[in-house]
């Protein structure tokens, strides 16, 4: 990562190829290691994990590791959360100075701790504050400012598309909609008809999210909503091949294991042994859909070194050289 770069390459949501597919920001998931895995499979844009504006400004020593990226990951966008326009503007300036291609505002996280701090989806209850945050950030930086949001805060309440229009008026360069309410969290189904309404209501690029589990879902979302792009989140966990447009199914077992080991080596490289501990959750996502996967997942939850992981894979007869 070139954290001292002050002239990031020009990036625009309007110049991406129609139907682009990106790796959406996910806390605890979209670190550099996983972004690289997804980038190799075809993700057009990748996002950092959600960063706290206050944390970025008050504990800058943490930024270098948490927001590390490699140049070839570009275009890369940093997602930030916060509820104070001035603080968010200052965080945007810092993000720009670190060389990111864009900054994204989290207005969708439903987690109680985040909402309780007037961040994430809590902003859906205050359109004017949300707009002031967008305005402050747009005025502070030259890189694009996007917003990822939910359809509403409460169930059976629709704040879109007027909320989306207000963000467009405030200067947002792009929006992404996860058409579930904050109260719904991840339950039930995403209502793609809301996404269609947003697409028709604004004149800036709109990305679609929610219930994107495979290539077929990606194509349906494009056709049913007219979104300019797809923001894949949970559907990429354990399945980075979702970005490979040439595939309709998960890869052969040999390729899956090769990718798992590559991912683990990247985690070890960037985070040391703690990276292998973090890798456990990825292993539970990767190891599914083949004979012995259940038992393998159970043991994978306890690996604490790269050597242990390799040994575990070999014990199950899954080493790439033996398949």
PDB file of C-alpha atoms in Angstrom:
ATOM      1  CA  UNK A   1       0.000   0.000   0.000  1.00  0.00           C
ATOM      2  CA  UNK A   2       1.161   3.483  -0.792  1.00  0.00           C
ATOM      3  CA  UNK A   3      -0.317   5.327   2.190  1.00  0.00           C
ATOM      4  CA  UNK A   4       1.569   8.509   1.325  1.00  0.00           C
ATOM      5  CA  UNK A   5       0.176   8.778  -2.173  1.00  0.00           C
ATOM      6  CA  UNK A   6      -1.693  12.063  -2.584  1.00  0.00           C
ATOM      7  CA  UNK A   7      -2.695  11.768  -6.246  1.00  0.00           C
ATOM      8  CA  UNK A   8      -4.944   8.700  -6.525  1.00  0.00           C
ATOM      9  CA  UNK A   9      -5.835   7.507 -10.012  1.00  0.00           C
ATOM     10  CA  UNK A  10      -9.046   9.051 -11.281  1.00  0.00           C
ATOM     11  CA  UNK A  11     -11.991   6.777 -10.691  1.00  0.00           C
ATOM     12  CA  UNK A  12     -15.632   7.348 -11.519  1.00  0.00           C
ATOM     13  CA  UNK A  13     -18.724   5.254 -10.946  1.00  0.00           C
ATOM     14  CA  UNK A  14     -20.092   6.527 -14.252  1.00  0.00           C
ATOM     15  CA  UNK A  15     -17.280   5.089 -16.357  1.00  0.00           C
ATOM     16  CA  UNK A  16     -17.454   1.517 -15.082  1.00  0.00           C
ATOM     17  CA  UNK A  17     -18.722  -1.050 -17.556  1.00  0.00           C
ATOM     18  CA  UNK A  18     -22.510  -1.532 -17.321  1.00  0.00           C
ATOM     19  CA  UNK A  19     -23.295  -4.463 -15.060  1.00  0.00           C
ATOM     20  CA  UNK A  20     -20.029  -4.170 -13.135  1.00  0.00           C
ATOM     21  CA  UNK A  21     -19.682  -6.422 -10.087  1.00  0.00           C
ATOM     22  CA  UNK A  22     -17.883  -5.375  -6.925  1.00  0.00           C
ATOM     23  CA  UNK A  23     -16.970  -6.850  -3.567  1.00  0.00           C
ATOM     24  CA  UNK A  24     -19.140  -4.966  -1.098  1.00  0.00           C
ATOM     25  CA  UNK A  25     -17.693  -3.822   2.254  1.00  0.00           C
ATOM     26  CA  UNK A  26     -18.067  -6.305   5.108  1.00  0.00           C
ATOM     27  CA  UNK A  27     -16.698  -5.846   8.610  1.00  0.00           C
ATOM     28  CA  UNK A  28     -14.295  -8.606   9.541  1.00  0.00           C
ATOM     29  CA  UNK A  29     -14.271 -10.019   6.013  1.00  0.00           C
ATOM     30  CA  UNK A  30     -13.042  -7.689   3.265  1.00  0.00           C
ATOM     31  CA  UNK A  31      -9.442  -7.258   4.333  1.00  0.00           C
ATOM     32  CA  UNK A  32      -6.645  -7.125   1.772  1.00  0.00           C
ATOM     33  CA  UNK A  33      -6.220 -10.901   1.661  1.00  0.00           C
ATOM     34  CA  UNK A  34      -9.843 -11.584   0.757  1.00  0.00           C
ATOM     35  CA  UNK A  35     -10.020  -8.621  -1.599  1.00  0.00           C
ATOM     36  CA  UNK A  36      -7.074 -10.020  -3.539  1.00  0.00           C
ATOM     37  CA  UNK A  37      -8.736 -13.417  -3.808  1.00  0.00           C
ATOM     38  CA  UNK A  38     -11.928 -11.809  -5.153  1.00  0.00           C
ATOM     39  CA  UNK A  39     -10.036  -9.456  -7.445  1.00  0.00           C
ATOM     40  CA  UNK A  40      -8.365 -12.417  -9.125  1.00  0.00           C
ATOM     41  CA  UNK A  41     -11.803 -13.875  -9.817  1.00  0.00           C
ATOM     42  CA  UNK A  42     -13.040 -10.727 -11.526  1.00  0.00           C
ATOM     43  CA  UNK A  43     -14.353  -8.248  -8.939  1.00  0.00           C
ATOM     44  CA  UNK A  44     -14.323  -4.879 -10.730  1.00  0.00           C
ATOM     45  CA  UNK A  45     -14.169  -2.771  -7.555  1.00  0.00           C
ATOM     46  CA  UNK A  46     -13.289  -3.800  -4.008  1.00  0.00           C
ATOM     47  CA  UNK A  47     -14.035  -2.181  -0.658  1.00  0.00           C
ATOM     48  CA  UNK A  48     -12.273  -2.100   2.666  1.00  0.00           C
ATOM     49  CA  UNK A  49     -13.929  -3.240   5.835  1.00  0.00           C
ATOM     50  CA  UNK A  50     -16.099  -0.601   7.467  1.00  0.00           C
ATOM     51  CA  UNK A  51     -13.874   1.931   9.235  1.00  0.00           C
ATOM     52  CA  UNK A  52     -14.934   4.262  12.035  1.00  0.00           C
ATOM     53  CA  UNK A  53     -14.315   7.936  11.274  1.00  0.00           C
ATOM     54  CA  UNK A  54     -13.613   8.629  14.941  1.00  0.00           C
ATOM     55  CA  UNK A  55     -11.212   5.712  15.193  1.00  0.00           C
ATOM     56  CA  UNK A  56      -9.354   6.764  12.059  1.00  0.00           C
ATOM     57  CA  UNK A  57      -8.795  10.261  13.406  1.00  0.00           C
ATOM     58  CA  UNK A  58      -8.202   9.420  17.066  1.00  0.00           C
ATOM     59  CA  UNK A  59      -6.092   6.281  16.648  1.00  0.00           C
ATOM     60  CA  UNK A  60      -4.177   6.872  13.404  1.00  0.00           C
ATOM     61  CA  UNK A  61      -1.535   4.268  14.269  1.00  0.00           C
ATOM     62  CA  UNK A  62      -4.144   1.597  13.535  1.00  0.00           C
ATOM     63  CA  UNK A  63      -4.874   2.830  10.021  1.00  0.00           C
ATOM     64  CA  UNK A  64      -1.780   1.479   8.268  1.00  0.00           C
ATOM     65  CA  UNK A  65      -2.571  -2.146   9.089  1.00  0.00           C
ATOM     66  CA  UNK A  66      -6.371  -2.016   9.070  1.00  0.00           C
ATOM     67  CA  UNK A  67      -6.583  -0.082   5.795  1.00  0.00           C
ATOM     68  CA  UNK A  68      -3.637  -1.703   4.035  1.00  0.00           C
ATOM     69  CA  UNK A  69      -4.064  -2.400   0.336  1.00  0.00           C
ATOM     70  CA  UNK A  70      -1.922  -3.402  -2.613  1.00  0.00           C
ATOM     71  CA  UNK A  71      -1.762  -1.185  -5.688  1.00  0.00           C
ATOM     72  CA  UNK A  72      -3.132  -3.891  -7.969  1.00  0.00           C
ATOM     73  CA  UNK A  73      -6.356  -4.054  -5.930  1.00  0.00           C
ATOM     74  CA  UNK A  74      -7.487  -0.810  -7.584  1.00  0.00           C
ATOM     75  CA  UNK A  75     -10.014   0.580  -7.897  1.00  0.00           C
ATOM     76  CA  UNK A  76     -10.431   0.335  -4.136  1.00  0.00           C
ATOM     77  CA  UNK A  77     -12.937   2.274  -2.053  1.00  0.00           C
ATOM     78  CA  UNK A  78     -12.748   2.867   1.691  1.00  0.00           C
ATOM     79  CA  UNK A  79     -16.028   2.616   3.571  1.00  0.00           C
ATOM     80  CA  UNK A  80     -16.437   4.808   6.638  1.00  0.00           C
ATOM     81  CA  UNK A  81     -19.128   5.197   9.263  1.00  0.00           C
ATOM     82  CA  UNK A  82     -19.970   8.186  11.421  1.00  0.00           C
ATOM     83  CA  UNK A  83     -22.686  10.621  12.348  1.00  0.00           C
ATOM     84  CA  UNK A  84     -20.925  13.993  12.486  1.00  0.00           C
ATOM     85  CA  UNK A  85     -20.508  15.872   9.184  1.00  0.00           C
ATOM     86  CA  UNK A  86     -17.282  17.594  10.256  1.00  0.00           C
ATOM     87  CA  UNK A  87     -15.697  14.381  11.498  1.00  0.00           C
ATOM     88  CA  UNK A  88     -16.773  12.506   8.390  1.00  0.00           C
ATOM     89  CA  UNK A  89     -15.341  15.234   6.161  1.00  0.00           C
ATOM     90  CA  UNK A  90     -12.018  15.048   7.982  1.00  0.00           C
ATOM     91  CA  UNK A  91     -12.021  11.262   7.670  1.00  0.00           C
ATOM     92  CA  UNK A  92     -12.712  11.621   3.942  1.00  0.00           C
ATOM     93  CA  UNK A  93      -9.670  13.883   3.603  1.00  0.00           C
ATOM     94  CA  UNK A  94      -7.548  11.288   5.364  1.00  0.00           C
ATOM     95  CA  UNK A  95      -8.916   8.534   3.133  1.00  0.00           C
ATOM     96  CA  UNK A  96      -8.102  10.588   0.049  1.00  0.00           C
ATOM     97  CA  UNK A  97      -4.579  11.258   1.329  1.00  0.00           C
ATOM     98  CA  UNK A  98      -4.074   7.501   1.718  1.00  0.00           C
ATOM     99  CA  UNK A  99      -4.624   7.065  -2.002  1.00  0.00           C
ATOM    100  CA  UNK A 100      -8.038   5.422  -2.051  1.00  0.00           C
ATOM    101  CA  UNK A 101     -10.028   5.751  -5.260  1.00  0.00           C
ATOM    102  CA  UNK A 102     -13.280   6.574  -3.510  1.00  0.00           C
ATOM    103  CA  UNK A 103     -15.007   6.831  -0.144  1.00  0.00           C
ATOM    104  CA  UNK A 104     -18.272   5.136   0.753  1.00  0.00           C
ATOM    105  CA  UNK A 105     -20.606   6.103   3.598  1.00  0.00           C
ATOM    106  CA  UNK A 106     -22.198   3.307   5.598  1.00  0.00           C
ATOM    107  CA  UNK A 107     -25.911   4.001   6.051  1.00  0.00           C
ATOM    108  CA  UNK A 108     -26.937   0.379   6.215  1.00  0.00           C
ATOM    109  CA  UNK A 109     -25.277  -1.447   9.107  1.00  0.00           C
ATOM    110  CA  UNK A 110     -28.061  -2.741  11.401  1.00  0.00           C
ATOM    111  CA  UNK A 111     -25.835  -3.743  14.318  1.00  0.00           C
ATOM    112  CA  UNK A 112     -27.075  -2.397  17.659  1.00  0.00           C
ATOM    113  CA  UNK A 113     -23.693  -0.988  18.682  1.00  0.00           C
ATOM    114  CA  UNK A 114     -23.341   0.944  15.420  1.00  0.00           C
ATOM    115  CA  UNK A 115     -26.912   2.228  15.385  1.00  0.00           C
ATOM    116  CA  UNK A 116     -26.602   3.254  19.032  1.00  0.00           C
ATOM    117  CA  UNK A 117     -23.770   5.595  18.075  1.00  0.00           C
ATOM    118  CA  UNK A 118     -25.977   7.350  15.500  1.00  0.00           C
ATOM    119  CA  UNK A 119     -24.144   5.643  12.642  1.00  0.00           C
ATOM    120  CA  UNK A 120     -25.028   3.092   9.988  1.00  0.00           C
ATOM    121  CA  UNK A 121     -28.724   2.592   9.391  1.00  0.00           C
ATOM    122  CA  UNK A 122     -29.658   5.063  12.152  1.00  0.00           C
ATOM    123  CA  UNK A 123     -29.058   7.785   9.543  1.00  0.00           C
ATOM    124  CA  UNK A 124     -32.135   6.561   7.684  1.00  0.00           C
ATOM    125  CA  UNK A 125     -34.189   8.234  10.412  1.00  0.00           C
ATOM    126  CA  UNK A 126     -32.598  11.630   9.763  1.00  0.00           C
ATOM    127  CA  UNK A 127     -32.456  12.448   6.034  1.00  0.00           C
ATOM    128  CA  UNK A 128     -31.178  15.972   6.622  1.00  0.00           C
ATOM    129  CA  UNK A 129     -28.263  14.827   8.772  1.00  0.00           C
ATOM    130  CA  UNK A 130     -27.473  12.162   6.178  1.00  0.00           C
ATOM    131  CA  UNK A 131     -27.512  14.829   3.466  1.00  0.00           C
ATOM    132  CA  UNK A 132     -25.253  17.139   5.479  1.00  0.00           C
ATOM    133  CA  UNK A 133     -22.750  14.327   5.885  1.00  0.00           C
ATOM    134  CA  UNK A 134     -22.726  13.716   2.141  1.00  0.00           C
ATOM    135  CA  UNK A 135     -22.398  17.439   1.384  1.00  0.00           C
ATOM    136  CA  UNK A 136     -19.517  17.859   3.831  1.00  0.00           C
ATOM    137  CA  UNK A 137     -17.612  14.910   2.402  1.00  0.00           C
ATOM    138  CA  UNK A 138     -18.201  15.869  -1.227  1.00  0.00           C
ATOM    139  CA  UNK A 139     -16.903  19.364  -0.518  1.00  0.00           C
ATOM    140  CA  UNK A 140     -13.876  17.982   1.336  1.00  0.00           C
ATOM    141  CA  UNK A 141     -12.454  15.659  -1.334  1.00  0.00           C
ATOM    142  CA  UNK A 142     -12.064  15.188  -5.065  1.00  0.00           C
ATOM    143  CA  UNK A 143     -12.597  11.427  -5.058  1.00  0.00           C
ATOM    144  CA  UNK A 144     -16.139  10.042  -5.559  1.00  0.00           C
ATOM    145  CA  UNK A 145     -18.410   9.781  -2.523  1.00  0.00           C
ATOM    146  CA  UNK A 146     -20.905   6.909  -2.568  1.00  0.00           C
ATOM    147  CA  UNK A 147     -23.488   5.679  -0.067  1.00  0.00           C
ATOM    148  CA  UNK A 148     -24.560   2.147   0.818  1.00  0.00           C
ATOM    149  CA  UNK A 149     -27.954   2.099   2.511  1.00  0.00           C
ATOM    150  CA  UNK A 150     -30.967   0.036   3.436  1.00  0.00           C
ATOM    151  CA  UNK A 151     -34.529   0.599   2.297  1.00  0.00           C
ATOM    152  CA  UNK A 152     -35.791   1.839   5.674  1.00  0.00           C
ATOM    153  CA  UNK A 153     -35.219   1.759   9.402  1.00  0.00           C
ATOM    154  CA  UNK A 154     -38.504   0.186  10.464  1.00  0.00           C
ATOM    155  CA  UNK A 155     -40.344  -2.740   8.903  1.00  0.00           C
ATOM    156  CA  UNK A 156     -43.273  -1.726   6.701  1.00  0.00           C
ATOM    157  CA  UNK A 157     -41.812   1.753   6.263  1.00  0.00           C
ATOM    158  CA  UNK A 158     -40.396   2.930   2.963  1.00  0.00           C
ATOM    159  CA  UNK A 159     -38.032   5.901   3.098  1.00  0.00           C
ATOM    160  CA  UNK A 160     -36.888   5.396  -0.455  1.00  0.00           C
ATOM    161  CA  UNK A 161     -36.832   6.864  -3.049  1.00  0.00           C
ATOM    162  CA  UNK A 162     -37.120  10.335  -1.496  1.00  0.00           C
ATOM    163  CA  UNK A 163     -34.182   9.576   0.784  1.00  0.00           C
ATOM    164  CA  UNK A 164     -32.105   8.543  -2.220  1.00  0.00           C
ATOM    165  CA  UNK A 165     -33.088  11.710  -4.069  1.00  0.00           C
ATOM    166  CA  UNK A 166     -31.994  13.806  -1.094  1.00  0.00           C
ATOM    167  CA  UNK A 167     -28.574  12.152  -1.118  1.00  0.00           C
ATOM    168  CA  UNK A 168     -28.295  12.763  -4.850  1.00  0.00           C
ATOM    169  CA  UNK A 169     -29.115  16.441  -4.284  1.00  0.00           C
ATOM    170  CA  UNK A 170     -26.423  16.541  -1.600  1.00  0.00           C
ATOM    171  CA  UNK A 171     -23.841  15.463  -4.169  1.00  0.00           C
ATOM    172  CA  UNK A 172     -23.504  11.695  -3.792  1.00  0.00           C
ATOM    173  CA  UNK A 173     -21.837  10.208  -6.866  1.00  0.00           C
ATOM    174  CA  UNK A 174     -23.384   6.736  -6.512  1.00  0.00           C
ATOM    175  CA  UNK A 175     -25.734   4.744  -4.303  1.00  0.00           C
ATOM    176  CA  UNK A 176     -26.068   1.090  -3.415  1.00  0.00           C
ATOM    177  CA  UNK A 177     -29.293  -0.254  -1.958  1.00  0.00           C
ATOM    178  CA  UNK A 178     -29.800  -3.305   0.218  1.00  0.00           C
ATOM    179  CA  UNK A 179     -33.608  -3.499   0.168  1.00  0.00           C
ATOM    180  CA  UNK A 180     -34.173  -4.718   3.688  1.00  0.00           C
ATOM    181  CA  UNK A 181     -35.075  -2.614   6.724  1.00  0.00           C
ATOM    182  CA  UNK A 182     -32.765  -2.136   9.683  1.00  0.00           C
ATOM    183  CA  UNK A 183     -35.231  -4.087  11.828  1.00  0.00           C
ATOM    184  CA  UNK A 184     -35.267  -6.915   9.302  1.00  0.00           C
ATOM    185  CA  UNK A 185     -31.473  -7.214   9.494  1.00  0.00           C
ATOM    186  CA  UNK A 186     -30.744 -10.277   7.321  1.00  0.00           C
ATOM    187  CA  UNK A 187     -34.050 -12.085   7.800  1.00  0.00           C
ATOM    188  CA  UNK A 188     -36.570 -12.781   5.078  1.00  0.00           C
ATOM    189  CA  UNK A 189     -36.002 -11.741   1.494  1.00  0.00           C
ATOM    190  CA  UNK A 190     -34.623  -8.584  -0.048  1.00  0.00           C
ATOM    191  CA  UNK A 191     -37.331  -6.621  -1.876  1.00  0.00           C
ATOM    192  CA  UNK A 192     -35.783  -5.903  -5.259  1.00  0.00           C
ATOM    193  CA  UNK A 193     -38.825  -3.868  -6.333  1.00  0.00           C
ATOM    194  CA  UNK A 194     -37.551  -1.136  -4.010  1.00  0.00           C
ATOM    195  CA  UNK A 195     -34.213  -1.247  -5.787  1.00  0.00           C
ATOM    196  CA  UNK A 196     -36.016  -0.728  -9.087  1.00  0.00           C
ATOM    197  CA  UNK A 197     -37.798   2.310  -7.644  1.00  0.00           C
ATOM    198  CA  UNK A 198     -34.472   3.854  -6.628  1.00  0.00           C
ATOM    199  CA  UNK A 199     -32.969   3.248 -10.062  1.00  0.00           C
ATOM    200  CA  UNK A 200     -35.913   5.038 -11.656  1.00  0.00           C
ATOM    201  CA  UNK A 201     -35.889   7.916  -9.157  1.00  0.00           C
ATOM    202  CA  UNK A 202     -32.295   9.150  -9.391  1.00  0.00           C
ATOM    203  CA  UNK A 203     -29.833  10.076 -12.115  1.00  0.00           C
ATOM    204  CA  UNK A 204     -26.669   8.705 -10.519  1.00  0.00           C
ATOM    205  CA  UNK A 205     -25.419   5.103 -10.707  1.00  0.00           C
ATOM    206  CA  UNK A 206     -27.219   2.665  -8.416  1.00  0.00           C
ATOM    207  CA  UNK A 207     -25.778  -0.644  -7.269  1.00  0.00           C
ATOM    208  CA  UNK A 208     -27.933  -3.566  -6.202  1.00  0.00           C
ATOM    209  CA  UNK A 209     -27.361  -5.720  -3.148  1.00  0.00           C
ATOM    210  CA  UNK A 210     -29.229  -8.322  -1.128  1.00  0.00           C
ATOM    211  CA  UNK A 211     -29.757 -12.081  -1.659  1.00  0.00           C
ATOM    212  CA  UNK A 212     -26.959 -12.366  -4.209  1.00  0.00           C
ATOM    213  CA  UNK A 213     -25.992 -15.985  -3.705  1.00  0.00           C
ATOM    214  CA  UNK A 214     -24.834 -17.118  -7.145  1.00  0.00           C
ATOM    215  CA  UNK A 215     -24.383 -16.073 -10.767  1.00  0.00           C
ATOM    216  CA  UNK A 216     -28.053 -16.688 -11.525  1.00  0.00           C
ATOM    217  CA  UNK A 217     -29.094 -14.254  -8.779  1.00  0.00           C
ATOM    218  CA  UNK A 218     -26.715 -11.635 -10.158  1.00  0.00           C
ATOM    219  CA  UNK A 219     -28.274 -11.865 -13.606  1.00  0.00           C
ATOM    220  CA  UNK A 220     -31.826 -11.772 -12.213  1.00  0.00           C
ATOM    221  CA  UNK A 221     -31.063  -8.681 -10.137  1.00  0.00           C
ATOM    222  CA  UNK A 222     -29.655  -6.899 -13.177  1.00  0.00           C
ATOM    223  CA  UNK A 223     -32.659  -7.773 -15.325  1.00  0.00           C
ATOM    224  CA  UNK A 224     -35.359  -7.083 -12.733  1.00  0.00           C
ATOM    225  CA  UNK A 225     -34.037  -3.775 -11.412  1.00  0.00           C
ATOM    226  CA  UNK A 226     -31.914  -2.149 -14.100  1.00  0.00           C
ATOM    227  CA  UNK A 227     -29.096  -1.443 -11.655  1.00  0.00           C
ATOM    228  CA  UNK A 228     -25.831  -0.213 -13.099  1.00  0.00           C
ATOM    229  CA  UNK A 229     -23.844  -2.656 -10.991  1.00  0.00           C
ATOM    230  CA  UNK A 230     -23.942  -5.410  -8.393  1.00  0.00           C
ATOM    231  CA  UNK A 231     -22.499  -5.114  -4.886  1.00  0.00           C
ATOM    232  CA  UNK A 232     -21.856  -8.678  -3.707  1.00  0.00           C
ATOM    233  CA  UNK A 233     -21.536  -9.153   0.046  1.00  0.00           C
ATOM    234  CA  UNK A 234     -22.327 -12.403   1.885  1.00  0.00           C
ATOM    235  CA  UNK A 235     -22.633 -14.269  -1.401  1.00  0.00           C
ATOM    236  CA  UNK A 236     -18.869 -13.972  -1.823  1.00  0.00           C
ATOM    237  CA  UNK A 237     -18.016 -15.511   1.543  1.00  0.00           C
ATOM    238  CA  UNK A 238     -16.427 -18.849   0.784  1.00  0.00           C
ATOM    239  CA  UNK A 239     -17.323 -18.286  -2.859  1.00  0.00           C
ATOM    240  CA  UNK A 240     -15.047 -15.687  -4.490  1.00  0.00           C
ATOM    241  CA  UNK A 241     -15.745 -17.462  -7.796  1.00  0.00           C
ATOM    242  CA  UNK A 242     -19.106 -15.701  -7.856  1.00  0.00           C
ATOM    243  CA  UNK A 243     -17.274 -12.898  -9.691  1.00  0.00           C
ATOM    244  CA  UNK A 244     -16.130 -15.218 -12.493  1.00  0.00           C
ATOM    245  CA  UNK A 245     -18.681 -14.712 -15.262  1.00  0.00           C
ATOM    246  CA  UNK A 246     -17.525 -17.849 -17.051  1.00  0.00           C
ATOM    247  CA  UNK A 247     -18.744 -20.071 -14.210  1.00  0.00           C
ATOM    248  CA  UNK A 248     -22.180 -21.319 -13.302  1.00  0.00           C
ATOM    249  CA  UNK A 249     -21.036 -23.573 -10.458  1.00  0.00           C
ATOM    250  CA  UNK A 250     -18.419 -23.677  -7.731  1.00  0.00           C
ATOM    251  CA  UNK A 251     -14.968 -24.812  -8.907  1.00  0.00           C
ATOM    252  CA  UNK A 252     -13.567 -28.331  -8.811  1.00  0.00           C
ATOM    253  CA  UNK A 253     -12.366 -29.411  -5.371  1.00  0.00           C
ATOM    254  CA  UNK A 254      -8.707 -29.121  -6.369  1.00  0.00           C
ATOM    255  CA  UNK A 255      -9.133 -25.461  -7.287  1.00  0.00           C
ATOM    256  CA  UNK A 256     -11.105 -24.776  -4.119  1.00  0.00           C
ATOM    257  CA  UNK A 257      -8.348 -26.193  -1.920  1.00  0.00           C
ATOM    258  CA  UNK A 258      -5.665 -24.322  -3.875  1.00  0.00           C
ATOM    259  CA  UNK A 259      -7.575 -21.081  -3.278  1.00  0.00           C
ATOM    260  CA  UNK A 260      -8.033 -21.871   0.417  1.00  0.00           C
ATOM    261  CA  UNK A 261      -4.294 -22.356   0.854  1.00  0.00           C
ATOM    262  CA  UNK A 262      -3.503 -19.202  -1.102  1.00  0.00           C
ATOM    263  CA  UNK A 263      -5.933 -17.245   1.068  1.00  0.00           C
ATOM    264  CA  UNK A 264      -4.385 -18.689   4.223  1.00  0.00           C
ATOM    265  CA  UNK A 265      -0.877 -17.745   3.080  1.00  0.00           C
ATOM    266  CA  UNK A 266      -2.036 -14.178   2.475  1.00  0.00           C
ATOM    267  CA  UNK A 267      -3.608 -14.030   5.932  1.00  0.00           C
ATOM    268  CA  UNK A 268      -0.376 -15.314   7.451  1.00  0.00           C
ATOM    269  CA  UNK A 269       1.652 -12.789   5.478  1.00  0.00           C
ATOM    270  CA  UNK A 270      -0.384  -9.779   6.547  1.00  0.00           C
ATOM    271  CA  UNK A 271      -1.446 -10.758  10.060  1.00  0.00           C
ATOM    272  CA  UNK A 272       0.887 -13.465  11.282  1.00  0.00           C
ATOM    273  CA  UNK A 273      -0.546 -16.353  13.291  1.00  0.00           C
ATOM    274  CA  UNK A 274      -3.537 -14.234  14.253  1.00  0.00           C
ATOM    275  CA  UNK A 275      -4.393 -14.251  10.569  1.00  0.00           C
ATOM    276  CA  UNK A 276      -4.790 -18.028  10.706  1.00  0.00           C
ATOM    277  CA  UNK A 277      -7.166 -17.656  13.644  1.00  0.00           C
ATOM    278  CA  UNK A 278      -9.171 -15.163  11.576  1.00  0.00           C
ATOM    279  CA  UNK A 279      -9.023 -17.592   8.669  1.00  0.00           C
ATOM    280  CA  UNK A 280     -11.116 -20.120  10.597  1.00  0.00           C
ATOM    281  CA  UNK A 281     -14.390 -18.396   9.689  1.00  0.00           C
ATOM    282  CA  UNK A 282     -13.404 -18.374   6.015  1.00  0.00           C
ATOM    283  CA  UNK A 283     -12.664 -22.098   6.230  1.00  0.00           C
ATOM    284  CA  UNK A 284     -16.181 -22.798   7.489  1.00  0.00           C
ATOM    285  CA  UNK A 285     -17.516 -20.922   4.457  1.00  0.00           C
ATOM    286  CA  UNK A 286     -15.189 -22.587   1.947  1.00  0.00           C
ATOM    287  CA  UNK A 287     -15.672 -26.137   3.208  1.00  0.00           C
ATOM    288  CA  UNK A 288     -19.153 -27.075   2.048  1.00  0.00           C
ATOM    289  CA  UNK A 289     -20.826 -29.084  -0.663  1.00  0.00           C
ATOM    290  CA  UNK A 290     -18.460 -32.056  -0.846  1.00  0.00           C
ATOM    291  CA  UNK A 291     -18.119 -35.401   0.997  1.00  0.00           C
ATOM    292  CA  UNK A 292     -16.615 -34.967   4.455  1.00  0.00           C
ATOM    293  CA  UNK A 293     -17.155 -31.208   4.492  1.00  0.00           C
ATOM    294  CA  UNK A 294     -19.100 -31.186   7.769  1.00  0.00           C
ATOM    295  CA  UNK A 295     -16.374 -32.982   9.719  1.00  0.00           C
ATOM    296  CA  UNK A 296     -13.691 -30.931   8.000  1.00  0.00           C
ATOM    297  CA  UNK A 297     -15.423 -27.680   8.973  1.00  0.00           C
ATOM    298  CA  UNK A 298     -15.598 -28.795  12.577  1.00  0.00           C
ATOM    299  CA  UNK A 299     -11.866 -29.463  12.728  1.00  0.00           C
ATOM    300  CA  UNK A 300     -11.029 -26.329  10.751  1.00  0.00           C
ATOM    301  CA  UNK A 301     -12.487 -24.233  13.569  1.00  0.00           C
ATOM    302  CA  UNK A 302      -9.506 -25.238  15.700  1.00  0.00           C
ATOM    303  CA  UNK A 303      -6.516 -24.791  13.384  1.00  0.00           C
ATOM    304  CA  UNK A 304      -3.947 -22.343  14.746  1.00  0.00           C
ATOM    305  CA  UNK A 305      -1.154 -22.440  12.164  1.00  0.00           C
ATOM    306  CA  UNK A 306      -0.718 -22.761   8.427  1.00  0.00           C
ATOM    307  CA  UNK A 307       1.020 -26.107   8.942  1.00  0.00           C
ATOM    308  CA  UNK A 308      -1.983 -27.405  10.885  1.00  0.00           C
ATOM    309  CA  UNK A 309      -4.277 -26.380   8.051  1.00  0.00           C
ATOM    310  CA  UNK A 310      -2.122 -28.143   5.468  1.00  0.00           C
ATOM    311  CA  UNK A 311      -1.982 -31.231   7.678  1.00  0.00           C
ATOM    312  CA  UNK A 312      -5.748 -31.214   8.117  1.00  0.00           C
ATOM    313  CA  UNK A 313      -6.321 -30.981   4.381  1.00  0.00           C
ATOM    314  CA  UNK A 314      -3.864 -33.809   3.747  1.00  0.00           C
ATOM    315  CA  UNK A 315      -5.526 -36.040   6.363  1.00  0.00           C
ATOM    316  CA  UNK A 316      -8.781 -35.698   4.475  1.00  0.00           C
ATOM    317  CA  UNK A 317      -7.046 -36.576   1.212  1.00  0.00           C
ATOM    318  CA  UNK A 318      -7.717 -33.122  -0.202  1.00  0.00           C
ATOM    319  CA  UNK A 319      -4.206 -31.913  -0.954  1.00  0.00           C
ATOM    320  CA  UNK A 320      -4.168 -30.448  -4.486  1.00  0.00           C
ATOM    321  CA  UNK A 321      -1.385 -32.868  -5.417  1.00  0.00           C
ATOM    322  CA  UNK A 322      -3.501 -35.864  -4.419  1.00  0.00           C
ATOM    323  CA  UNK A 323      -6.779 -34.864  -6.075  1.00  0.00           C
TER     324      UNK A 323
END
